[in-house]
Each structure stands twice: as C-alpha cells, then as structure tokens.
Amino acid sequence: MLKVLDSVDRDTGRASISDFIVDVRSSPADVSADWPRGGDADTPARCHAFQTVTFIETWQATYGQAHGSKLCLVEVRDAAGRPLLMLPLQISPLEGGLVLGFTDMGVSDYNAPVLFPTAVTWTRQSATALWRAITARLPPFDIARLDKMPEHVGGLVNPLYLLTDRANPESCHLANLDQPWSEVEQHIQGAKNLRNRFRALDRLGGCRLLVAETADERQLILAALLEQKQRRFEETHVPGFDAHPEKRDFFTLGTERFAAIGALHLSALMVKDEVIAALWGVTQGRHYYGLFITFEAGEWTKYSPGRVLHHQLLQHLAERGYWCLDLGIGDEPWKLAACDVTVPLRQATILATLRGRFILTERTIKERLSATRFWQKLRPYKWVVLRGLRRSLQRAALPR
C-alpha cells in the first residue's frame, strides 16, 4: 500500500531550522569548493559518482535542458559553517505541475546527498528538521519524489533515508572485489563457461579487453556502444535515442567530460578490430559504476559477449585495486548471477500542494493501468508505430 508524507512538519523533534545554514545555487559553476568534482577519493566528502559536479554539469546540459529543469543545488552547513551535506535537486514541469526530485530521470543509480563526517546524530526527528530547512529555501513545487536512496553513503547515515515511506521497486547490485580473485569467481555463475567462451572468441583471430586511453579509442567504443544500444531498443520495442536524444547526448558529452577528470572507464571486448561488447562506466575512488552495457547480436550471441566482457572487466578491476564493480539499479537475472552484494533502496513521496495530490492520484492510476496484462501486450506496438511514423516524416522532409 502506498504511503504518502503529506508533510513532515508534524514530526519536529529536537533539531530545528535554526540548527542548519542552507544555501541553494542554480548552477554547478556557483557551488562551493566543498562539493566534489568527481573521480578523486582524496576528499572528506562521501558520495556516489552521481552527485559530483561533473555528473551534475553533464546532466543539466542534456536531461535538464530537454525537460526544462531548474537546478536546486543545496548546501547545508552547521551553525559554525562546517559542511554537513550537499544535495543535487531539480524542479521540472511534469505531469501538469512542478515536481521536485534528484538530478536523475533514469541515468542515476544511487540518489543521496554528498555527506560529510559530522557530530550530528541523524534521526527521523533531525532529518525532519533538515528537510524543513531545505524546503524553506527552495522555489515552489507541488510534489517531491525522492527515490533510489541508500541507507548509507561511505559509511555515513543518509538522513533523507529516514524520511522514506516504502521500498524502492528495484535494488542495486555489485560484485565485491576486495577479496582474492578465486573467491570473486566463486560468486559468478558459470565462470568456467565464460573462460571457455573467451578462449573460443580468441581462436577466431584474437580476443582482448580494450580499456580506452585515447580520444580515438573512446570514440571507437562509444560509436559501437550507441549503435548496439539503439538496435536493442528497436528489437525490444521500447523508446530509444530517437525518442529521447538526451540519453544519447548524456553519454556522448559525458565521455569527454569524465575522461577529462580521470573518472571515465570505457571498455570493450574486441575480436580483431570489431567491438562485440562495450561497457560505459565511471569511477569514484575505488568504486566502479557500470552504467551502460551493450553487445552485438546475430552470430555473436552464442558467445555471450556481454557476460564475457563483464567477466574480463571484473578481473581487470580486481588486479588494479578496485573494491567493487557496481552494476547499479535493476533486478535482472544476469545481475543477480554476477553479483554477491545487494544494496536495498527506499523512496519517499512528499506532497506540498493540492495540485501535488492531483498529480499523485493521476500517477497512481497510470501505474495501475500500466501494470495490467492488456497494457503490457499493447505497449510494445506503441513504439513500433511511433518509430515508423518518425522515420516516415524524416524521409518526407528530405530534399527531392
């Protein structure tokens, strides 16, 4: 049953708004030096890659612009001015109102604040006061949806997790690499078979793991990755880059931006000079995040190139001291078979206005409709028709 926080003001607790100094910036260029840029773990801040300045800049230039979003980059300090947390939020005109959420829209796996070690003991009461202090400084919004939130970030308690009202539908999954390789492989279903398939690919003329180090290598892998992913979108009858170009633009722009700070990890499984599988990832310290995996179909399917790439990359990262390969959000069977750690997530829906309640009601009706068997059967055909119509219009627009 869906629970909704009409307001968190009823639960005031011991902490009060005056305990927090809140500043809200509208551009990543204006945030303080305390906000981590990304890649380097040599900072007191604890965060995932999805809350770094580089990620936010890339998100705003792609997803944010596509959806008319207004950034609300929140910095919270204690009464002495010491940083407590940084929170990347945005307000978008969606569903007939203004919706507050994280800088996400499907591209982030973990949503949480950037946290700093502090003497504050986070409880539901102090977290409630924190949220009141933050929303008092935000522009107006109708409803807040805070989803995909972990309980801890870098060993520190996530205060927003304490405001959650239900579990997130999906969890995150990662492979623990902070152990001997022989133990890592024990958790991978079919590891021996994956080694055999790599050897079979190698007999075709040479198979290797390529980790991009140059601009040419990055463009080679990126072009193959985007082509493979779009083809997969079309094969599975779901909206792809043609319907949502901001998805393609994020990875295109992000490739060079994350590479510039040493946080990009773009890899491919190569047979001769052909990319048969690719994985777009970023790093934050010794934490590797795999955001986007693709693979060739057809004659390559029997070799399971995506799973072989993942297996090769696991060993590559383990040899270089990474402590995990994080496949992120999603409960797909192959992730469960490849990972030994599950990170449960939670979410909260917070109403701010009467319009927010209307938005929630409409959203609930749509979610129930989309869960019906009839809608599940009908949905793929919708994208076949729309994609065909878009291509017809593009051909009609060509000069004759």
Short mmCIF file of C-alpha atoms in Angstrom, two decimals:
data_model
loop_
_atom_site.label_atom_id
_atom_site.label_comp_id
_atom_site.label_asym_id
_atom_site.label_seq_id
_atom_site.Cartn_x
_atom_site.Cartn_y
_atom_site.Cartn_z
CA MET A 1 0.00 0.00 0.00
CA LEU A 2 1.33 3.43 -0.97
CA LYS A 3 2.10 5.72 1.92
CA VAL A 4 2.44 9.42 1.33
CA LEU A 5 4.01 12.06 3.54
CA ASP A 6 1.55 14.94 3.33
CA SER A 7 4.09 16.89 5.31
CA VAL A 8 6.99 16.17 7.60
CA ASP A 9 6.24 19.24 9.69
CA ARG A 10 4.27 17.27 12.26
CA ASP A 11 7.41 15.46 13.39
CA THR A 12 9.56 18.34 14.58
CA GLY A 13 11.89 16.55 17.00
CA ARG A 14 14.75 18.20 18.81
CA ALA A 15 16.52 19.79 15.88
CA SER A 16 15.11 22.98 14.37
CA ILE A 17 15.57 25.00 11.20
CA SER A 18 17.93 27.34 13.05
CA ASP A 19 20.38 24.45 13.50
CA PHE A 20 21.13 24.46 9.76
CA ILE A 21 22.53 27.07 7.35
CA VAL A 22 21.05 26.33 3.92
CA ASP A 23 22.21 27.85 0.65
CA VAL A 24 20.73 26.99 -2.76
CA ARG A 25 22.62 27.53 -6.03
CA SER A 26 21.14 27.28 -9.53
CA SER A 27 24.34 26.42 -11.41
CA PRO A 28 27.17 23.91 -10.86
CA ALA A 29 29.58 26.76 -11.57
CA ASP A 30 28.43 28.50 -8.39
CA VAL A 31 28.76 25.68 -5.85
CA SER A 32 31.43 25.81 -3.16
CA ALA A 33 34.79 24.05 -3.32
CA ASP A 34 33.48 21.54 -0.75
CA TRP A 35 31.36 19.90 -3.46
CA PRO A 36 33.44 17.06 -5.04
CA ARG A 37 34.06 17.32 -8.78
CA GLY A 38 34.38 13.58 -9.24
CA GLY A 39 36.91 10.82 -9.70
CA ASP A 40 39.24 11.62 -6.80
CA ALA A 41 38.52 9.91 -3.47
CA ASP A 42 41.01 12.16 -1.62
CA THR A 43 38.31 14.33 -0.06
CA PRO A 44 36.37 14.30 3.23
CA ALA A 45 33.13 14.22 1.24
CA ARG A 46 31.37 10.86 0.91
CA CYS A 47 29.34 10.45 -2.25
CA HIS A 48 28.49 8.34 -5.25
CA ALA A 49 29.60 9.42 -8.72
CA PHE A 50 26.05 10.62 -9.43
CA GLN A 51 26.34 13.55 -7.01
CA THR A 52 29.60 15.01 -8.29
CA VAL A 53 29.85 18.36 -10.06
CA THR A 54 30.88 16.70 -13.34
CA PHE A 55 27.82 14.45 -13.31
CA ILE A 56 25.51 17.39 -12.49
CA GLU A 57 27.02 19.55 -15.27
CA THR A 58 26.56 16.76 -17.80
CA TRP A 59 23.03 16.04 -16.59
CA GLN A 60 21.96 19.67 -16.80
CA ALA A 61 23.34 20.07 -20.33
CA THR A 62 21.34 17.04 -21.53
CA TYR A 63 18.44 15.82 -19.40
CA GLY A 64 17.93 19.14 -17.65
CA GLN A 65 17.69 21.16 -20.85
CA ALA A 66 15.47 18.57 -22.53
CA HIS A 67 12.94 18.73 -19.68
CA GLY A 68 13.16 22.42 -18.77
CA SER A 69 14.50 21.61 -15.31
CA LYS A 70 15.61 24.19 -12.74
CA LEU A 71 18.63 23.12 -10.70
CA CYS A 72 18.45 23.49 -6.93
CA LEU A 73 21.92 22.64 -5.65
CA VAL A 74 21.57 22.66 -1.89
CA GLU A 75 24.47 23.18 0.52
CA VAL A 76 23.79 22.61 4.21
CA ARG A 77 26.18 23.66 6.99
CA ASP A 78 26.03 23.65 10.74
CA ALA A 79 25.82 26.80 12.84
CA ALA A 80 29.62 27.11 12.72
CA GLY A 81 29.65 26.95 8.91
CA ARG A 82 31.05 23.42 8.65
CA PRO A 83 29.62 21.40 5.73
CA LEU A 84 27.04 18.76 6.64
CA LEU A 85 25.77 17.75 3.21
CA MET A 86 25.27 18.79 -0.40
CA LEU A 87 22.07 17.81 -2.22
CA PRO A 88 21.62 17.91 -6.04
CA LEU A 89 17.93 18.55 -6.64
CA GLN A 90 15.92 19.86 -9.58
CA ILE A 91 12.37 21.04 -10.23
CA SER A 92 10.78 20.09 -13.54
CA PRO A 93 7.41 20.94 -15.12
CA LEU A 94 5.99 17.43 -15.28
CA GLU A 95 2.57 15.81 -15.02
CA GLY A 96 0.78 19.16 -15.00
CA GLY A 97 2.72 20.59 -12.07
CA LEU A 98 6.17 21.20 -10.62
CA VAL A 99 7.93 18.04 -9.49
CA LEU A 100 10.95 18.12 -7.18
CA GLY A 101 13.47 15.29 -7.48
CA PHE A 102 17.10 14.38 -7.80
CA THR A 103 19.21 15.08 -10.88
CA ASP A 104 18.33 11.69 -12.29
CA MET A 105 15.44 10.90 -14.70
CA GLY A 106 16.79 7.39 -15.14
CA VAL A 107 20.53 7.97 -15.51
CA SER A 108 21.48 7.80 -11.79
CA ASP A 109 21.68 4.53 -9.87
CA TYR A 110 22.01 6.00 -6.36
CA ASN A 111 20.25 9.18 -5.21
CA ALA A 112 21.57 10.66 -1.98
CA PRO A 113 23.27 13.72 -0.53
CA VAL A 114 27.00 14.28 -0.53
CA LEU A 115 27.75 13.65 3.15
CA PHE A 116 30.47 14.90 5.48
CA PRO A 117 31.56 13.49 8.86
CA THR A 118 29.64 15.41 11.48
CA ALA A 119 28.74 15.40 15.15
CA VAL A 120 25.04 15.48 14.22
CA THR A 121 23.22 12.27 15.08
CA TRP A 122 20.75 11.74 12.28
CA THR A 123 17.37 10.52 13.46
CA ARG A 124 13.96 10.88 11.91
CA GLN A 125 13.48 13.97 14.07
CA SER A 126 16.68 15.69 12.97
CA ALA A 127 16.12 14.58 9.37
CA THR A 128 12.63 16.14 9.51
CA ALA A 129 14.10 19.44 10.69
CA LEU A 130 16.70 19.22 7.94
CA TRP A 131 14.02 18.74 5.25
CA ARG A 132 12.01 21.66 6.63
CA ALA A 133 15.11 23.88 6.50
CA ILE A 134 15.85 22.82 2.90
CA THR A 135 12.32 23.24 1.54
CA ALA A 136 12.06 26.66 3.18
CA ARG A 137 14.80 27.84 0.80
CA LEU A 138 13.59 26.07 -2.36
CA PRO A 139 11.40 27.58 -5.09
CA PRO A 140 7.75 26.43 -5.01
CA PHE A 141 6.96 22.85 -6.04
CA ASP A 142 3.86 20.66 -5.91
CA ILE A 143 5.23 17.23 -5.11
CA ALA A 144 8.62 15.75 -4.24
CA ARG A 145 9.67 12.30 -5.31
CA LEU A 146 12.85 11.11 -3.62
CA ASP A 147 13.69 7.65 -4.90
CA LYS A 148 16.59 5.17 -5.19
CA MET A 149 18.02 6.22 -1.83
CA PRO A 150 20.56 4.03 0.03
CA GLU A 151 20.67 3.91 3.82
CA HIS A 152 24.37 4.82 3.99
CA VAL A 153 26.87 6.69 1.85
CA GLY A 154 30.51 5.93 2.52
CA GLY A 155 29.63 4.53 5.93
CA LEU A 156 27.65 7.63 6.96
CA VAL A 157 23.90 7.67 7.63
CA ASN A 158 21.84 9.19 4.82
CA PRO A 159 19.37 11.48 6.66
CA LEU A 160 16.85 11.50 3.78
CA TYR A 161 16.59 7.72 4.03
CA LEU A 162 15.00 8.27 7.44
CA LEU A 163 12.09 10.08 5.75
CA THR A 164 11.27 7.25 3.35
CA ASP A 165 7.86 5.57 3.37
CA ARG A 166 8.41 2.49 1.21
CA ALA A 167 10.97 0.29 -0.51
CA ASN A 168 12.21 1.18 -3.97
CA PRO A 169 10.90 -1.31 -6.56
CA GLU A 170 14.45 -2.34 -7.54
CA SER A 171 17.77 -2.64 -5.74
CA CYS A 172 21.39 -2.07 -6.76
CA HIS A 173 23.81 -4.97 -7.21
CA LEU A 174 27.59 -5.11 -7.09
CA ALA A 175 30.46 -7.58 -7.04
CA ASN A 176 32.84 -7.30 -4.08
CA LEU A 177 36.41 -7.23 -5.40
CA ASP A 178 38.07 -6.63 -2.03
CA GLN A 179 38.94 -10.33 -1.74
CA PRO A 180 41.14 -12.84 -3.60
CA TRP A 181 40.19 -13.38 -7.24
CA SER A 182 39.47 -17.06 -6.61
CA GLU A 183 36.78 -16.03 -4.13
CA VAL A 184 35.36 -13.41 -6.51
CA GLU A 185 34.93 -16.07 -9.20
CA GLN A 186 33.10 -18.37 -6.81
CA HIS A 187 30.20 -15.90 -6.78
CA ILE A 188 29.94 -15.74 -10.60
CA GLN A 189 27.55 -18.29 -12.02
CA GLY A 190 29.11 -20.06 -14.99
CA ALA A 191 32.61 -18.56 -14.55
CA LYS A 192 34.29 -21.62 -16.12
CA ASN A 193 31.97 -21.42 -19.11
CA LEU A 194 32.78 -17.71 -19.55
CA ARG A 195 36.50 -18.50 -19.62
CA ASN A 196 35.85 -21.13 -22.28
CA ARG A 197 33.86 -18.68 -24.38
CA PHE A 198 36.65 -16.13 -24.18
CA ARG A 199 39.09 -18.76 -25.47
CA ALA A 200 36.65 -19.65 -28.27
CA LEU A 201 36.48 -15.99 -29.28
CA ASP A 202 40.26 -15.74 -29.12
CA ARG A 203 40.55 -18.58 -31.63
CA LEU A 204 38.59 -16.50 -34.14
CA GLY A 205 41.56 -14.23 -34.58
CA GLY A 206 42.36 -12.72 -31.22
CA CYS A 207 40.12 -11.52 -28.40
CA ARG A 208 41.08 -8.85 -25.88
CA LEU A 209 39.75 -6.38 -23.37
CA LEU A 210 40.29 -2.81 -24.53
CA VAL A 211 40.11 -0.04 -21.93
CA ALA A 212 40.05 3.29 -23.75
CA GLU A 213 43.01 5.55 -23.06
CA THR A 214 42.95 7.85 -26.07
CA ALA A 215 40.30 10.01 -27.72
CA ASP A 216 40.31 7.73 -30.78
CA GLU A 217 39.70 4.63 -28.62
CA ARG A 218 36.92 6.40 -26.75
CA GLN A 219 35.18 7.38 -29.98
CA LEU A 220 35.57 3.87 -31.44
CA ILE A 221 33.92 2.25 -28.41
CA LEU A 222 31.29 4.96 -27.95
CA ALA A 223 30.11 4.75 -31.58
CA ALA A 224 29.72 0.96 -31.33
CA LEU A 225 28.00 1.21 -27.95
CA LEU A 226 25.40 3.71 -29.14
CA GLU A 227 24.70 1.76 -32.33
CA GLN A 228 24.31 -1.53 -30.43
CA LYS A 229 22.05 0.06 -27.83
CA GLN A 230 19.74 1.71 -30.39
CA ARG A 231 19.38 -1.58 -32.22
CA ARG A 232 18.48 -3.27 -28.93
CA PHE A 233 15.88 -0.58 -28.22
CA GLU A 234 14.26 -1.28 -31.57
CA GLU A 235 14.40 -5.08 -31.17
CA THR A 236 12.66 -4.89 -27.79
CA HIS A 237 10.12 -2.25 -28.93
CA VAL A 238 11.00 0.37 -26.34
CA PRO A 239 11.73 4.10 -26.81
CA GLY A 240 15.36 4.72 -27.71
CA PHE A 241 17.64 7.57 -28.64
CA ASP A 242 15.25 8.60 -31.42
CA ALA A 243 12.54 9.27 -28.84
CA HIS A 244 14.86 10.50 -26.07
CA PRO A 245 18.01 12.04 -27.61
CA GLU A 246 19.05 13.32 -24.18
CA LYS A 247 20.01 9.73 -23.28
CA ARG A 248 22.46 9.56 -26.19
CA ASP A 249 23.65 13.12 -25.55
CA PHE A 250 24.45 12.37 -21.90
CA PHE A 251 26.86 9.58 -22.78
CA THR A 252 28.31 11.45 -25.76
CA LEU A 253 29.01 14.60 -23.76
CA GLY A 254 29.89 12.69 -20.60
CA THR A 255 32.56 10.64 -22.36
CA GLU A 256 34.95 13.55 -22.73
CA ARG A 257 33.88 15.35 -19.54
CA PHE A 258 34.51 12.35 -17.29
CA ALA A 259 37.68 11.49 -19.21
CA ALA A 260 39.00 15.00 -18.51
CA ILE A 261 38.90 14.39 -14.74
CA GLY A 262 40.16 10.81 -14.95
CA ALA A 263 36.81 9.31 -13.93
CA LEU A 264 35.76 7.65 -17.21
CA HIS A 265 36.20 3.89 -17.61
CA LEU A 266 35.11 2.90 -21.11
CA SER A 267 35.84 -0.70 -22.07
CA ALA A 268 35.15 -3.10 -24.91
CA LEU A 269 35.55 -6.75 -25.82
CA MET A 270 37.40 -6.79 -29.14
CA VAL A 271 37.66 -9.58 -31.71
CA LYS A 272 40.29 -8.44 -34.19
CA ASP A 273 39.22 -4.81 -34.70
CA GLU A 274 35.49 -5.26 -34.01
CA VAL A 275 33.74 -4.15 -30.83
CA ILE A 276 31.44 -7.04 -29.92
CA ALA A 277 30.52 -5.72 -26.46
CA ALA A 278 31.03 -2.41 -24.66
CA LEU A 279 30.56 -1.02 -21.16
CA TRP A 280 30.41 2.68 -20.28
CA GLY A 281 31.42 3.26 -16.68
CA VAL A 282 32.72 5.90 -14.28
CA THR A 283 34.76 5.67 -11.11
CA GLN A 284 34.71 7.42 -7.77
CA GLY A 285 37.81 6.42 -5.86
CA ARG A 286 37.98 2.61 -5.95
CA HIS A 287 34.26 2.27 -6.72
CA TYR A 288 33.49 1.38 -10.35
CA TYR A 289 29.97 2.07 -11.69
CA GLY A 290 28.90 0.29 -14.87
CA LEU A 291 26.15 2.46 -16.35
CA PHE A 292 25.65 1.16 -19.85
CA ILE A 293 26.46 -2.28 -21.31
CA THR A 294 25.79 -3.35 -24.90
CA PHE A 295 26.73 -6.26 -27.15
CA GLU A 296 26.44 -7.50 -30.71
CA ALA A 297 23.67 -9.91 -31.63
CA GLY A 298 23.43 -12.38 -34.51
CA GLU A 299 26.33 -14.78 -34.84
CA TRP A 300 27.96 -13.40 -31.69
CA THR A 301 25.06 -14.30 -29.38
CA LYS A 302 26.26 -17.86 -28.78
CA TYR A 303 29.43 -16.48 -27.20
CA SER A 304 27.55 -14.30 -24.64
CA PRO A 305 29.83 -11.32 -25.40
CA GLY A 306 28.27 -9.05 -22.76
CA ARG A 307 28.84 -11.55 -19.97
CA VAL A 308 32.36 -12.35 -21.22
CA LEU A 309 33.18 -8.63 -21.20
CA HIS A 310 31.84 -8.31 -17.67
CA HIS A 311 33.96 -11.28 -16.51
CA GLN A 312 37.12 -9.88 -18.12
CA LEU A 313 36.46 -6.45 -16.64
CA LEU A 314 35.98 -7.91 -13.17
CA GLN A 315 39.46 -9.40 -13.28
CA HIS A 316 40.94 -6.21 -14.75
CA LEU A 317 39.49 -4.08 -11.95
CA ALA A 318 40.44 -6.57 -9.22
CA GLU A 319 44.07 -6.53 -10.38
CA ARG A 320 44.09 -2.74 -10.14
CA GLY A 321 42.78 -2.46 -6.61
CA TYR A 322 39.14 -1.53 -7.16
CA TRP A 323 36.95 -2.71 -4.33
CA CYS A 324 33.79 -3.30 -6.37
CA LEU A 325 32.19 -3.45 -9.80
CA ASP A 326 28.76 -1.93 -9.32
CA LEU A 327 26.14 -2.80 -11.94
CA GLY A 328 23.69 -0.39 -10.36
CA ILE A 329 19.91 -0.45 -10.28
CA GLY A 330 17.90 -3.33 -11.69
CA ASP A 331 16.98 -6.85 -10.61
CA GLU A 332 17.73 -8.56 -13.93
CA PRO A 333 18.67 -12.24 -13.54
CA TRP A 334 22.12 -11.75 -15.08
CA LYS A 335 22.99 -9.11 -12.49
CA LEU A 336 21.90 -11.41 -9.67
CA ALA A 337 24.06 -14.16 -11.18
CA ALA A 338 27.12 -11.90 -11.42
CA CYS A 339 26.95 -10.05 -8.09
CA ASP A 340 27.29 -11.05 -4.45
CA VAL A 341 26.15 -7.82 -2.77
CA THR A 342 22.65 -6.31 -2.93
CA VAL A 343 22.05 -2.71 -1.83
CA PRO A 344 18.38 -2.14 -0.93
CA LEU A 345 16.97 1.32 -1.68
CA ARG A 346 13.97 3.25 -0.45
CA GLN A 347 11.85 6.19 -1.61
CA ALA A 348 9.51 8.88 -0.34
CA THR A 349 6.68 10.89 -1.90
CA ILE A 350 6.07 14.24 -0.22
CA LEU A 351 3.09 16.44 -1.09
CA ALA A 352 3.44 20.21 -0.96
CA THR A 353 0.20 21.46 -2.59
CA LEU A 354 -3.28 20.34 -3.56
CA ARG A 355 -2.07 20.11 -7.15
CA GLY A 356 0.54 17.69 -5.88
CA ARG A 357 -2.21 15.43 -4.61
CA PHE A 358 -3.88 15.51 -8.05
CA ILE A 359 -0.54 14.59 -9.65
CA LEU A 360 -0.14 11.68 -7.24
CA THR A 361 -3.66 10.42 -7.90
CA GLU A 362 -3.17 10.54 -11.67
CA ARG A 363 0.24 8.85 -11.37
CA THR A 364 -1.23 6.06 -9.25
CA ILE A 365 -3.98 5.42 -11.80
CA LYS A 366 -1.43 5.29 -14.65
CA GLU A 367 0.81 2.90 -12.72
CA ARG A 368 -2.10 0.55 -12.08
CA LEU A 369 -3.13 0.71 -15.74
CA SER A 370 0.39 0.07 -17.00
CA ALA A 371 0.63 -3.00 -14.74
CA THR A 372 -2.36 -4.68 -16.40
CA ARG A 373 -1.82 -7.56 -18.82
CA PHE A 374 -3.63 -5.71 -21.61
CA TRP A 375 -1.32 -2.68 -21.38
CA GLN A 376 1.80 -4.84 -21.25
CA LYS A 377 0.75 -6.52 -24.51
CA LEU A 378 -0.17 -3.22 -26.17
CA ARG A 379 2.83 -1.14 -25.07
CA PRO A 380 5.49 -2.52 -27.49
CA TYR A 381 3.30 -1.80 -30.53
CA LYS A 382 3.03 1.84 -29.49
CA TRP A 383 6.76 2.36 -30.03
CA VAL A 384 6.78 0.41 -33.29
CA VAL A 385 4.10 2.74 -34.66
CA LEU A 386 5.72 5.92 -33.33
CA ARG A 387 9.17 4.94 -34.59
CA GLY A 388 7.76 4.13 -38.04
CA LEU A 389 5.90 7.44 -38.15
CA ARG A 390 9.02 9.38 -37.16
CA ARG A 391 11.05 7.74 -39.92
CA SER A 392 8.32 8.45 -42.49
CA LEU A 393 8.32 12.12 -41.52
CA GLN A 394 12.11 12.27 -41.75
CA ARG A 395 12.06 10.76 -45.27
CA ALA A 396 9.32 13.18 -46.34
CA ALA A 397 11.47 16.09 -45.17
CA LEU A 398 14.43 15.09 -47.35
CA PRO A 399 15.02 17.27 -50.45
CA ARG A 400 13.88 15.66 -53.68
#
